[in-house]
mmCIF file of C-alpha atoms in Angstrom:
data_model
loop_
_atom_site.group_PDB
_atom_site.id
_atom_site.type_symbol
_atom_site.label_atom_id
_atom_site.label_comp_id
_atom_site.label_asym_id
_atom_site.label_seq_id
_atom_site.Cartn_x
_atom_site.Cartn_y
_atom_site.Cartn_z
ATOM 1 C CA MET A 7 -6.472 -21.446 13.449
ATOM 2 C CA GLU A 8 -5.747 -21.075 9.808
ATOM 3 C CA HIS A 9 -3.373 -18.531 8.226
ATOM 4 C CA ASP A 10 -6.304 -16.975 6.481
ATOM 5 C CA ASP A 11 -7.867 -16.291 10.291
ATOM 6 C CA LEU A 12 -5.141 -14.475 11.349
ATOM 7 C CA PRO A 13 -3.962 -10.735 10.808
ATOM 8 C CA ALA A 14 -0.975 -10.381 8.244
ATOM 9 C CA LEU A 15 2.246 -9.300 9.425
ATOM 10 C CA GLU A 16 4.522 -7.749 6.460
ATOM 11 C CA LEU A 17 8.196 -7.576 6.748
ATOM 12 C CA ALA A 18 9.751 -4.319 5.405
ATOM 13 C CA PHE A 19 8.158 -3.573 1.915
ATOM 14 C CA PRO A 20 7.637 -6.585 -0.760
ATOM 15 C CA GLY A 21 10.697 -7.565 -2.558
ATOM 16 C CA PRO A 22 14.276 -8.743 -1.419
ATOM 17 C CA GLU A 23 14.200 -7.282 1.840
ATOM 18 C CA ARG A 24 11.010 -8.927 2.963
ATOM 19 C CA ASP A 25 12.084 -12.135 1.498
ATOM 20 C CA ARG A 26 15.271 -12.247 3.309
ATOM 21 C CA GLY A 27 13.628 -11.714 6.485
ATOM 22 C CA VAL A 28 10.881 -14.517 5.871
ATOM 23 C CA ALA A 29 13.478 -17.033 5.327
ATOM 24 C CA ALA A 30 15.561 -15.886 8.134
ATOM 25 C CA ILE A 31 12.190 -16.164 10.156
ATOM 26 C CA LEU A 32 11.686 -20.082 8.461
ATOM 27 C CA SER A 33 15.275 -21.073 8.964
ATOM 28 C CA GLY A 34 15.156 -20.097 12.683
ATOM 29 C CA ARG A 35 17.579 -17.307 12.498
ATOM 30 C CA LYS A 36 14.792 -14.556 13.019
ATOM 31 C CA THR A 37 13.037 -14.322 16.329
ATOM 32 C CA ALA A 38 12.586 -10.977 16.801
ATOM 33 C CA LEU A 39 11.169 -7.922 15.065
ATOM 34 C CA THR A 40 11.166 -4.239 15.534
ATOM 35 C CA GLY A 41 8.718 -2.017 14.279
ATOM 36 C CA LEU A 42 8.780 2.025 14.595
ATOM 37 C CA LEU A 43 5.719 2.977 17.098
ATOM 38 C CA GLU A 44 4.914 5.917 14.874
ATOM 39 C CA ILE A 45 4.063 3.674 12.400
ATOM 40 C CA TYR A 46 1.683 1.753 14.267
ATOM 41 C CA GLU A 47 0.396 5.055 15.389
ATOM 42 C CA HIS A 48 -0.181 6.483 11.845
ATOM 43 C CA ALA A 49 -1.974 3.561 10.828
ATOM 44 C CA GLY A 50 -4.484 3.304 13.879
ATOM 45 C CA GLU A 51 -2.915 -0.009 14.664
ATOM 46 C CA ALA A 52 -2.546 -1.476 18.053
ATOM 47 C CA VAL A 53 1.001 -2.649 19.376
ATOM 48 C CA PRO A 54 0.733 -6.083 19.214
ATOM 49 C CA VAL A 55 0.421 -8.224 22.425
ATOM 50 C CA ALA A 56 2.390 -11.424 23.827
ATOM 51 C CA GLY A 57 -0.212 -14.354 22.676
ATOM 52 C CA GLN A 58 -1.274 -12.809 19.564
ATOM 53 C CA ARG A 59 -0.548 -14.488 16.231
ATOM 54 C CA PHE A 60 0.286 -13.356 13.000
ATOM 55 C CA SER A 61 0.323 -14.874 9.575
ATOM 56 C CA VAL A 62 3.743 -13.671 7.896
ATOM 57 C CA VAL A 63 3.263 -12.805 4.314
ATOM 58 C CA ASP A 64 5.664 -13.197 1.455
ATOM 59 C CA SER A 65 6.561 -10.357 -1.150
ATOM 60 C CA ASP A 66 3.425 -11.974 -3.209
ATOM 61 C CA GLY A 67 1.031 -11.702 -0.001
ATOM 62 C CA HIS A 68 1.192 -15.475 0.537
ATOM 63 C CA PRO A 69 1.280 -16.616 4.161
ATOM 64 C CA ALA A 70 4.681 -17.895 4.321
ATOM 65 C CA VAL A 71 4.487 -18.595 8.470
ATOM 66 C CA THR A 72 2.659 -18.252 11.215
ATOM 67 C CA ILE A 73 4.254 -16.801 14.437
ATOM 68 C CA GLU A 74 3.195 -16.251 18.022
ATOM 69 C CA ILE A 75 4.356 -13.129 19.751
ATOM 70 C CA VAL A 76 5.888 -14.318 23.074
ATOM 71 C CA GLU A 77 7.406 -10.785 24.253
ATOM 72 C CA VAL A 78 6.595 -7.106 23.281
ATOM 73 C CA ARG A 79 8.270 -3.967 24.594
ATOM 74 C CA VAL A 80 7.817 0.017 23.864
ATOM 75 C CA VAL A 81 11.516 1.411 24.339
ATOM 76 C CA PRO A 82 13.674 4.238 23.072
ATOM 77 C CA MET A 83 16.184 3.006 20.335
ATOM 78 C CA LYS A 84 18.746 3.165 23.044
ATOM 79 C CA GLU A 85 17.725 0.567 24.912
ATOM 80 C CA ILE A 86 17.861 -2.061 21.994
ATOM 81 C CA GLY A 87 20.978 -4.524 23.216
ATOM 82 C CA ASP A 88 22.946 -6.902 21.543
ATOM 83 C CA ASP A 89 21.050 -9.729 22.206
ATOM 84 C CA PHE A 90 18.202 -8.339 20.837
ATOM 85 C CA ALA A 91 19.749 -7.177 17.844
ATOM 86 C CA ARG A 92 20.959 -10.381 17.046
ATOM 87 C CA ALA A 93 17.606 -12.270 17.121
ATOM 88 C CA GLU A 94 16.278 -9.768 14.611
ATOM 89 C CA GLY A 95 18.399 -12.681 12.155
ATOM 90 C CA ARG A 96 19.746 -9.924 9.842
ATOM 91 C CA GLY A 97 23.347 -10.743 10.509
ATOM 92 C CA TYR A 98 23.661 -7.792 12.962
ATOM 93 C CA ALA A 99 26.792 -8.443 15.400
ATOM 94 C CA ASP A 100 25.688 -5.854 17.602
ATOM 95 C CA ALA A 101 23.057 -3.016 18.241
ATOM 96 C CA ALA A 102 25.383 -0.597 16.708
ATOM 97 C CA GLY A 103 24.609 -2.483 13.392
ATOM 98 C CA TRP A 104 21.075 -3.049 14.385
ATOM 99 C CA ARG A 105 20.626 0.893 14.807
ATOM 100 C CA ALA A 106 22.696 1.783 11.505
ATOM 101 C CA ALA A 107 20.375 -0.763 9.462
ATOM 102 C CA HIS A 108 16.940 0.440 11.434
ATOM 103 C CA GLU A 109 17.703 4.122 11.074
ATOM 104 C CA GLU A 110 18.312 3.777 7.524
ATOM 105 C CA PHE A 111 14.871 2.084 6.866
ATOM 106 C CA PHE A 112 13.037 4.181 8.978
ATOM 107 C CA ARG A 113 14.108 6.734 7.310
ATOM 108 C CA SER A 114 13.945 5.376 3.777
ATOM 109 C CA GLU A 115 11.433 6.708 0.739
ATOM 110 C CA GLY A 116 8.649 4.219 1.502
ATOM 111 C CA VAL A 117 8.492 4.721 5.202
ATOM 112 C CA SER A 118 8.752 8.799 4.559
ATOM 113 C CA GLU A 119 5.831 8.360 1.924
ATOM 114 C CA PHE A 120 3.774 6.147 4.132
ATOM 115 C CA LEU A 121 4.051 8.787 7.052
ATOM 116 C CA GLY A 122 3.823 11.893 5.198
ATOM 117 C CA ARG A 123 7.408 13.247 6.014
ATOM 118 C CA THR A 124 10.778 11.563 6.903
ATOM 119 C CA PRO A 125 10.589 10.641 11.081
ATOM 120 C CA VAL A 126 13.200 11.608 13.400
ATOM 121 C CA ILE A 127 15.237 8.862 14.752
ATOM 122 C CA ASP A 128 17.564 9.449 17.633
ATOM 123 C CA ASP A 129 18.319 7.497 20.944
ATOM 124 C CA ASP A 130 14.664 8.199 22.563
ATOM 125 C CA THR A 131 12.817 7.089 18.968
ATOM 126 C CA LEU A 132 10.048 4.513 20.485
ATOM 127 C CA VAL A 133 10.365 1.161 18.852
ATOM 128 C CA VAL A 134 8.115 -1.989 19.223
ATOM 129 C CA ALA A 135 10.602 -4.804 20.168
ATOM 130 C CA GLU A 136 9.093 -8.194 19.815
ATOM 131 C CA ARG A 137 10.184 -11.595 20.375
ATOM 132 C CA PHE A 138 8.267 -14.341 18.998
ATOM 133 C CA ARG A 139 8.424 -18.119 18.119
ATOM 134 C CA VAL A 140 7.092 -19.961 14.897
ATOM 135 C CA VAL A 141 3.938 -22.061 15.034
ATOM 136 C CA ALA A 142 3.424 -22.996 11.724
ATOM 137 C CA SER A 143 5.726 -22.767 8.736
ATOM 138 C CA ASP A 144 3.697 -23.324 5.299
ATOM 139 C CA ALA A 145 1.092 -21.883 3.749
ATOM 140 C CA ALA A 146 -1.429 -25.174 4.923
ATOM 141 C CA GLY A 147 -0.699 -23.965 8.573
ATOM 142 C CA ARG A 148 1.268 -27.309 9.430
ATOM 143 C CA PRO A 149 4.190 -27.114 11.763
#
């Protein structure tokens, strides 16, 4: 399956944050990602399922890497542990670092603008915690 046949996955918003995320996937440092369940619901998108593949796009909207979801959990933020936080590949030492960064992002102007309000973020806020593997690492779709 070519990148064009897959749903696109956009990390954060275009710019440095997305570029760092794509680079972390390509380097093998990032094997997990987290989304706010409320964003999926607001967008009318289904929560991903294990086995589903996505074309991760760069800030220019070009395919950068294909991933396959290997695990999906919808859990309260308080249930994210240190191992998952480190698998995010963003340099989080533990779940507390992960939490601080995600609270900031989920309350950001971009997320608030998308949702039409600033979401409430607390221990019980539901997130979509996904683990994935890289199946192709370039725009040609070759491993």
